[in-house]
Coordinates of C-alpha atoms and ligand atoms in Angstrom, one line a residue:
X1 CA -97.0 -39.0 115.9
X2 CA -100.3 -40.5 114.1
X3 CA -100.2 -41.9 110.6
X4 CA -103.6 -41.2 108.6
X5 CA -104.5 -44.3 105.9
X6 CA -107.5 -42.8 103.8
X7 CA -110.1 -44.8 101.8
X8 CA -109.2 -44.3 97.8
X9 CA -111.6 -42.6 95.8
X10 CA -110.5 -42.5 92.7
X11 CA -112.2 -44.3 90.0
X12 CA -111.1 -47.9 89.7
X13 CA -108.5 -47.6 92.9
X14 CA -108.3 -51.0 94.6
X15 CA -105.1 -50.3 96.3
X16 CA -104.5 -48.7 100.2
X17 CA -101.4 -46.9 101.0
X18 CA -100.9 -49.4 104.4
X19 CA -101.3 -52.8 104.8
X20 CA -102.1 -54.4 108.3
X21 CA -98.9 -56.0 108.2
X22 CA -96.7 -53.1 107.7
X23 CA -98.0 -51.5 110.8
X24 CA -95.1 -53.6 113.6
X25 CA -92.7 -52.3 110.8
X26 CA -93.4 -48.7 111.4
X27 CA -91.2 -46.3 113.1
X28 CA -90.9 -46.6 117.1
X29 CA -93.5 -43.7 118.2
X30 CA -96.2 -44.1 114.6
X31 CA -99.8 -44.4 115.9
X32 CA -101.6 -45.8 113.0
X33 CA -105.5 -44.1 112.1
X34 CA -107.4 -46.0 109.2
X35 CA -110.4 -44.4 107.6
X36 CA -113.0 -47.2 107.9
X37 CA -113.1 -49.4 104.9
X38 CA -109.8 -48.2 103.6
X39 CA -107.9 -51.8 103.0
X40 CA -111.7 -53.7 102.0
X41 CA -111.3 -53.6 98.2
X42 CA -107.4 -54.6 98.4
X43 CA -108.7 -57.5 100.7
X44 CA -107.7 -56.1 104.0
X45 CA -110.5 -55.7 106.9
X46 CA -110.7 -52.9 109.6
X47 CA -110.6 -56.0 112.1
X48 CA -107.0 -56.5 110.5
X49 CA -106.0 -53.6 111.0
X50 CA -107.1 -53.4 114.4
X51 CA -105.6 -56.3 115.1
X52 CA -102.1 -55.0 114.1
X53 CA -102.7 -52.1 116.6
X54 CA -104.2 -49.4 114.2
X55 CA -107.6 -47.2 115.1
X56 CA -110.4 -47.1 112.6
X57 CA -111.2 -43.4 112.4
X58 CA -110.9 -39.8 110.8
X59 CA -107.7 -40.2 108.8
X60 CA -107.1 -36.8 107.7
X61 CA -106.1 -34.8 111.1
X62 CA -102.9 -37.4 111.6
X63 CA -99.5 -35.3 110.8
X64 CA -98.7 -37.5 108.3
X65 CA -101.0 -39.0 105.7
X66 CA -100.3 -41.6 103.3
X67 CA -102.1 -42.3 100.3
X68 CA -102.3 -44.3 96.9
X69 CA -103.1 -41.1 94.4
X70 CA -103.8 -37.7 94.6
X71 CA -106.5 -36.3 97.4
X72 CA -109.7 -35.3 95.6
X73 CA -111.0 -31.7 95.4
X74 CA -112.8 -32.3 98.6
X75 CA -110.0 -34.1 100.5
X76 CA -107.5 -31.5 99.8
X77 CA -109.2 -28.7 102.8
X78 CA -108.8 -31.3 105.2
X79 CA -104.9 -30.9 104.9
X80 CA -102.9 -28.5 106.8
X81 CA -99.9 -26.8 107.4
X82 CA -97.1 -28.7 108.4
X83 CA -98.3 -32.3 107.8
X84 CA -97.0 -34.2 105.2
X85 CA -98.6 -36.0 102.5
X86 CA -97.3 -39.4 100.9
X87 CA -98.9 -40.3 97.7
X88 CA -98.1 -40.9 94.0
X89 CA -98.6 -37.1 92.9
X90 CA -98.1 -37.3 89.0
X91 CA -100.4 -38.2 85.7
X92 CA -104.3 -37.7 86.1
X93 CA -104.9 -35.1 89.1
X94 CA -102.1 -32.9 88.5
X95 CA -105.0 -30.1 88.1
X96 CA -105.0 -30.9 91.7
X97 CA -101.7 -29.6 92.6
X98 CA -102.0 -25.5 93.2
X99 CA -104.5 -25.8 95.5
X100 CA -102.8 -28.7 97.7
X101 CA -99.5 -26.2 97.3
X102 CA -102.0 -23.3 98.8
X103 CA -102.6 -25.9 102.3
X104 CA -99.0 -25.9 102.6
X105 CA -98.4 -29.2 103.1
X106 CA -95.1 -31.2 102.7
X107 CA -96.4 -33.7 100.0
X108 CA -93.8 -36.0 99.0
X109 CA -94.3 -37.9 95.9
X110 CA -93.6 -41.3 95.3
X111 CA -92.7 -41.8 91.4
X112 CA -90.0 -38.2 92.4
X113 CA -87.9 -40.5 94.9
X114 CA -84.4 -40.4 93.5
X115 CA -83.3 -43.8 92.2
X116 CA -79.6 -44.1 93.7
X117 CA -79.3 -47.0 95.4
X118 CA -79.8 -46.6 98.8
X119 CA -83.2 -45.2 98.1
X120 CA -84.5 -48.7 96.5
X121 CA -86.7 -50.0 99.4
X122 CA -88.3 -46.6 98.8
X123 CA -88.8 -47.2 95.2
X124 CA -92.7 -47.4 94.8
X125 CA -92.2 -47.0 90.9
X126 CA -90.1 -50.3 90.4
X127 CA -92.4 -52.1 93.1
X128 CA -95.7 -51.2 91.2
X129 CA -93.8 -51.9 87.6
X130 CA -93.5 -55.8 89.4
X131 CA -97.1 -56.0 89.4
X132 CA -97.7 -54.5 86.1
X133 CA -95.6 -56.5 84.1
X134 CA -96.8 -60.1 85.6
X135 CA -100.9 -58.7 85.3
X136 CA -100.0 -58.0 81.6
X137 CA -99.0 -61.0 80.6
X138 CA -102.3 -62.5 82.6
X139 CA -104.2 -60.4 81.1
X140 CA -103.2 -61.2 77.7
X141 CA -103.3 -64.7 77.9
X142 CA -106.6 -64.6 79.2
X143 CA -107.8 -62.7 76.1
X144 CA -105.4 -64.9 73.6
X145 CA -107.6 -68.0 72.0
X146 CA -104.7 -70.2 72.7
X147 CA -102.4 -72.2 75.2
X148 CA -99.4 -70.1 76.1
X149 CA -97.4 -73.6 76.4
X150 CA -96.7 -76.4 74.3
X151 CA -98.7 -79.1 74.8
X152 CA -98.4 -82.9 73.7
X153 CA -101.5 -84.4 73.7
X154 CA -103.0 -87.4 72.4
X155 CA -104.9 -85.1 70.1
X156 CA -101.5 -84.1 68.7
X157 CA -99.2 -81.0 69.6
X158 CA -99.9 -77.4 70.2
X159 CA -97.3 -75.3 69.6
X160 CA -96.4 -72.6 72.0
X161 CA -97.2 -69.0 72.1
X162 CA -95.1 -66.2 70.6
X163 CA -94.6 -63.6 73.1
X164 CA -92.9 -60.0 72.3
X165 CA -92.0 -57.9 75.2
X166 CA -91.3 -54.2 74.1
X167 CA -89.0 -52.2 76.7
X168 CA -86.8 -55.0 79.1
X169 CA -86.8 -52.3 82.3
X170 CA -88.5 -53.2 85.7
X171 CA -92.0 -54.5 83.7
X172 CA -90.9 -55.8 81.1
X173 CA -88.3 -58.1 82.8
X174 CA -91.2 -59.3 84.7
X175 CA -93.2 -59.9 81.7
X176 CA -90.6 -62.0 80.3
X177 CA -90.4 -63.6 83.3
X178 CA -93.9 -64.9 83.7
X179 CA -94.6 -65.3 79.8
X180 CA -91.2 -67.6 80.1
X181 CA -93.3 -69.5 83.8
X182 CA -96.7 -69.9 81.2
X183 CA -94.5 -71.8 78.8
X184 CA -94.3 -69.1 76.0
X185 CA -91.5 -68.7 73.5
X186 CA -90.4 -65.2 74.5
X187 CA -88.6 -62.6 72.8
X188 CA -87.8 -58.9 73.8
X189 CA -86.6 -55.9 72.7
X190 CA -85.1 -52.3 74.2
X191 CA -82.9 -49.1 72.8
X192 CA -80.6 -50.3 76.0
X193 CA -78.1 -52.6 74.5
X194 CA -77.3 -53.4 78.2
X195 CA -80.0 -55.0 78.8
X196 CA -79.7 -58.4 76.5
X197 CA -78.1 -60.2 78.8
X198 CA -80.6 -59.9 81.3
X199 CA -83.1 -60.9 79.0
X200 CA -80.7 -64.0 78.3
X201 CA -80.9 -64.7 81.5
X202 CA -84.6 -64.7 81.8
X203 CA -84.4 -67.6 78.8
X204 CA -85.8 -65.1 76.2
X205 CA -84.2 -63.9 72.7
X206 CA -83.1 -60.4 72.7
X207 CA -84.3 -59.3 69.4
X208 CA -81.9 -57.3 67.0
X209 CA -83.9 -54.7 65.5
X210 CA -81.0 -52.7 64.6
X211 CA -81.8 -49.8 66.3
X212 CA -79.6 -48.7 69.8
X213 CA -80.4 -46.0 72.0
X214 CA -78.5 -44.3 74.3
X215 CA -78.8 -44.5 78.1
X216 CA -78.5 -42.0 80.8
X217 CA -76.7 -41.9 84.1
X218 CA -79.8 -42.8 85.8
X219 CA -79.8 -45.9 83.5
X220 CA -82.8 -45.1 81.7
X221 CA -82.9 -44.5 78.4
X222 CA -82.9 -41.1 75.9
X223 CA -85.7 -40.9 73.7
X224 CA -84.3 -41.8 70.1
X225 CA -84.1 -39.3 67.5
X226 CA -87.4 -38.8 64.9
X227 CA -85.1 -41.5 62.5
X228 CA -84.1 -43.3 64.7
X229 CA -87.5 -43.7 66.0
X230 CA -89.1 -44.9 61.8
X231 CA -86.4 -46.9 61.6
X232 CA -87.9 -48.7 64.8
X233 CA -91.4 -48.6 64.0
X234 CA -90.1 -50.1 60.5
X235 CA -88.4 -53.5 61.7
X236 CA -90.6 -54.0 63.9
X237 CA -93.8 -54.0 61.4
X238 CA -91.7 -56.2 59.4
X239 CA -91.1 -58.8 62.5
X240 CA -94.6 -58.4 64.4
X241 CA -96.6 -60.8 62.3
X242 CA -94.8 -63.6 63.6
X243 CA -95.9 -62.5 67.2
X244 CA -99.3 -63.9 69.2
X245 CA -98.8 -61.3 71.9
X246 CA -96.9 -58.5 72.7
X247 CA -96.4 -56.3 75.6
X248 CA -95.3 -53.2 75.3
X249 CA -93.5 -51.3 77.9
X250 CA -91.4 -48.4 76.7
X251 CA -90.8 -44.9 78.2
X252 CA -88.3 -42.3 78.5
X253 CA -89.0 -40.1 81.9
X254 CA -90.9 -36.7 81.3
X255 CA -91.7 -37.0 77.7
X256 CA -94.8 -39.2 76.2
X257 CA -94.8 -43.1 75.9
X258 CA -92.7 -43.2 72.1
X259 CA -95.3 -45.0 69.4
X260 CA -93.5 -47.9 68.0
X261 CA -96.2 -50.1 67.0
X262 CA -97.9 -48.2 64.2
X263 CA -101.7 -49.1 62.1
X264 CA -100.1 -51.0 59.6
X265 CA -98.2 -53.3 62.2
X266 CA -101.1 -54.6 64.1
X267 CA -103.0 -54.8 61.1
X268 CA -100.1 -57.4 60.0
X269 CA -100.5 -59.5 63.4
X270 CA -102.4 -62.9 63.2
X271 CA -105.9 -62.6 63.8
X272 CA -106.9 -63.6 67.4
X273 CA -102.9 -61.7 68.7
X274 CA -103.4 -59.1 71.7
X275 CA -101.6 -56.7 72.5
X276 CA -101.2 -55.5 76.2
X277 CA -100.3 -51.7 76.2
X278 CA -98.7 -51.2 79.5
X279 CA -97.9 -47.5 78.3
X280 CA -101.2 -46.5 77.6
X281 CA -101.1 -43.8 81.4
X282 CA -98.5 -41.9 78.9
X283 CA -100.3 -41.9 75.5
X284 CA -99.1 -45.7 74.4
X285 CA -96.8 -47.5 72.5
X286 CA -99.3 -48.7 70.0
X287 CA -100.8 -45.8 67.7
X288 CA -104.4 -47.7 68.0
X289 CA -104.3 -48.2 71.7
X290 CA -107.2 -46.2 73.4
X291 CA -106.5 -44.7 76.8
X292 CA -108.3 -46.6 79.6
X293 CA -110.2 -49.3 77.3
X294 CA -109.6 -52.5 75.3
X295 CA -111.2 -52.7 71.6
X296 CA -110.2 -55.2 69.0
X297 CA -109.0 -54.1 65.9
X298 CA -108.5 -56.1 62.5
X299 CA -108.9 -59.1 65.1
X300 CA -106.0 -58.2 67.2
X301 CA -107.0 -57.1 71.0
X302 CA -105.3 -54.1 72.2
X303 CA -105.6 -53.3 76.0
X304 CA -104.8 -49.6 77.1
X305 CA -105.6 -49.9 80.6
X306 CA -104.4 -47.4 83.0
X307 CA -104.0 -49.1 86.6
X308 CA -102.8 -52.4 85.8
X309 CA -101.3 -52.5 89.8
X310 CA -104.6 -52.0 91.3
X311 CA -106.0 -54.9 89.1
X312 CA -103.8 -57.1 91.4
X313 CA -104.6 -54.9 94.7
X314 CA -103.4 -57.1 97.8
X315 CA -99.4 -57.3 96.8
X316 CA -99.5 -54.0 94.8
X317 CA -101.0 -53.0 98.2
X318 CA -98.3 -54.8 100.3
X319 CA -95.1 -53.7 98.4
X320 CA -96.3 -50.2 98.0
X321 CA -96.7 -50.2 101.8
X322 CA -93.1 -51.5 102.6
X323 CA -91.9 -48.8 100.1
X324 CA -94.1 -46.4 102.6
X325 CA -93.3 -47.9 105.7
X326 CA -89.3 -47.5 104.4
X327 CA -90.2 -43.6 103.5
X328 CA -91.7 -42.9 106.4
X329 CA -88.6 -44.3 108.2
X330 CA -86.7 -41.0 107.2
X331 CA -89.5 -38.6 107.8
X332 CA -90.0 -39.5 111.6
X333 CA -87.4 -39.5 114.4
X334 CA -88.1 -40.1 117.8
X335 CA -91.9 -40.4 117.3
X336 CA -91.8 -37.2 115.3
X337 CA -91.8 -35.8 111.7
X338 CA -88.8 -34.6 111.3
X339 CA -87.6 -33.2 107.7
X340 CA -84.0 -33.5 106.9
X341 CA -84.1 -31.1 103.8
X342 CA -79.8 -32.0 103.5
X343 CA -81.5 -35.7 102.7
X344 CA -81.6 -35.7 98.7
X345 CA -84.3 -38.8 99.1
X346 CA -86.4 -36.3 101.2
X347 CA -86.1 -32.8 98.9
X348 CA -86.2 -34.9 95.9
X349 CA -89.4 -35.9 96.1
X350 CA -91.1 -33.2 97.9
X351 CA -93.2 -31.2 95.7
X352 CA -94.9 -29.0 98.0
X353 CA -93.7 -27.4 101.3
X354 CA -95.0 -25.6 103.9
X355 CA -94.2 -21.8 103.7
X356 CA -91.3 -20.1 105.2
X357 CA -92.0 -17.2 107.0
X358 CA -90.0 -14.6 105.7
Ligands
LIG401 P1 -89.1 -47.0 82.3 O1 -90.4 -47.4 82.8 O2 -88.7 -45.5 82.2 O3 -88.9 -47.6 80.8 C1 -89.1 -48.9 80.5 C2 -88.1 -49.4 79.5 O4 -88.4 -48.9 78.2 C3 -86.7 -49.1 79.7 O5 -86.0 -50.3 79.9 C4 -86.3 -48.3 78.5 O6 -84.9 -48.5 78.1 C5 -87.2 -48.8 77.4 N1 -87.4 -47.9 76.2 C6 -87.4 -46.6 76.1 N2 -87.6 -46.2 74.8 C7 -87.7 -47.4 74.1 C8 -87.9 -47.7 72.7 N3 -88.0 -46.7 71.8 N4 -87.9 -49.0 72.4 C9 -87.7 -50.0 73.3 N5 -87.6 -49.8 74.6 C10 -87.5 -48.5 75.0 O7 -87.9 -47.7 83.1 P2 -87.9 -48.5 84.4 O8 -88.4 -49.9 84.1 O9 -88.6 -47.8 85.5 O10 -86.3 -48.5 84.7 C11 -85.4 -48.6 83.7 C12 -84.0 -48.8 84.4 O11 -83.8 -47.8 85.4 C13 -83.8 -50.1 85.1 O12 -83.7 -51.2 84.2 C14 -82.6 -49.8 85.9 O13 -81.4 -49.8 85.1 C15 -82.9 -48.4 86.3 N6 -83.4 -48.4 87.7 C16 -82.6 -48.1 88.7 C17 -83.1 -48.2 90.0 C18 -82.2 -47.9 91.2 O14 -81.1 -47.9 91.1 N7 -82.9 -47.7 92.4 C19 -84.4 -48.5 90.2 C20 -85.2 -48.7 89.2 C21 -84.7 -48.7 87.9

């Protein structure tokens, strides 16, 4: 069975679906086809590829094809019936999705992988959240006009920076994490009350805002009701001006990014803060925050960017191809696809199929 690895084309894509090293972890039988140039902007040469037993060549006729995002217009005719597609299939693109349906291919889509527990090496949505969380807190203490540590010097002491992470889930933890490794004075915040301790543990202050949410089964959380929700926005204007960054991080699955940093609240934030808006794919947690860009307003720094993952492209690379590599690992049997629809990983994140003749 051949494995097709497309170049991205997508506007600001860095990442590749496969990296060289993944390839000896394939399943027994996988024959590995790279379109030429397909790793270079993630730091991975066709020679390495080569070198790990792959073919540079005409990705698309494999019968299976993994990618980072959606296939553009003009990529989606070269798929057929019968082949499978791995990608992430959701946000920008989704305009895309009748017409890949109409190929009939079985296009499996990495952010619908169920997340029980025997699916997480498959879990490309936690992996990618990893990168996000420690880019955001580089970002924003690249753009902050001060040290992130404390610093004695013989010019006298700097205090340290005031970090607020918004959301403790897979990112945020991470920000905390690396904000905490910079030598920041970190405190966080989420509606899931069972997640202090882990932010304890990561040597940050779990702030008390007064405001619990619910969680779900799933263990994320329920999107707080309209009061629940001013009463948020409220403590936390009151609270942010003490903050020199903050990262915000908060979603509920399906429903827009809730805003809980209103006007009023940045414009209370010491001049120089920035805020790094990791929701901004899903409308943002910040009410200034501007899809896709970074503007600075009343001297606070807000960054809305989109792809924060491909911004780090040779690990959000790597881990997104283990998470492939361990897909791909229940697709194929004996050196051939081979689609167990009783397998709730593999009908739970198919979106399209081929069609069933009747
Ligand atoms: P996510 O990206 O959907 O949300 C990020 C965080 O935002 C969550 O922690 C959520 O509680 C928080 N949030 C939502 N509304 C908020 C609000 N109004 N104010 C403050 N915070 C708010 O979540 P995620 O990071 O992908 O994962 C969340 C949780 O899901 C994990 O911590 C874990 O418990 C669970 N999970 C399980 C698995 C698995 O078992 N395979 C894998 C990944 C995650």
């Amino acid at each position: 069975m051949r494995l097709g690895v497309p170049k991205e084309t997508a506007p600001g894509e860095r990442r590749v679906a496969l990296v060289p090293e993944t390839i000896g972890r394939l399943p027994d039988g996988v024959e590995v086809v790279v379109e030429p140039g397909a790793g270079e902007s993630a730091s991975f040469a066709d020679d390495a590829y080569r070198s790990a037993g792959a073919t540079i060549g005409d990705p698309w006729p494999a019968d299976a094809v993994a990618k980072v995002t959606w296939p553009a217009p003009d990529e989606v005719p070269r798929l057929r019936s019968g082949q499978a597609l791995i990608a992430f299939l959701g946000g920008s693109g989704a305009e895309t999705l009748p017409a890949l349906t109409q190929t009939g291919v079985h296009a499996f889509a990495l952010e619908s992988i169920p997340r029980i527990t025997r699916a997480q090496p498959l879990d490309a949505l936690s992996s990618q959240a990893t990168v996000a969380g420690y880019k955001a807190v580089l970002l924003a203490a690249d753009r902050l006009p001060r040290f992130f540590p404390m610093l004695t010097t013989a010019a006298g002491t700097i205090a340290p920076a005031k970090v607020l992470v918004i959301g403790a889930g897979v990112a945020g933890l991470q920000a905390i994490a690396t904000a905490r490794r910079l030598g920041a004075v970190v405190s966080a915040f989420d509606v899931r009350p069972a997640v202090a301790e882990q932010v304890r543990s990561l040597g940050a202050t779990f702030l008390d805002l007064g405001v619990e949410g619910e969680e779900t089964e799933g263990g994320y959380a329920r999107e707080l009701t309209p009061e629940q929700q001013a009463e948020q926005q409220a403590a936390l204007q009151e609270r942010i001006t003490q903050f020199d960054v903050l990262v915000t991080t908060a979603a509920v699955p399906g429903r827009p990014a809730p805003k809980l940093v209103t006007e009023a609240a940045v414009r209370g934030m010491p001049e120089g803060a920035v805020i790094i808006d990791l929701a901004a794919e899903t409308g943002g947690n910040c009410e200034l925050t501007q899809r896709g860009s970074e503007i600075v307003e009343s001297g606070v720094t807000i960054v809305g960017f989109t792809n924060v993952p491909s911004l780090m492209p040779t690990h959000a690379s790597q881990l997104l191809s283990r998470n492939v590599a361990a897909l791909l690992a229940l697709l194929v049997s004996e050196g051939e696809l081979k689609l167990d629809w009783d397998d709730e990983i593999v009908t739970g994140s198919c979106v399209t199929r081929e069609a069933v003749p009747a």
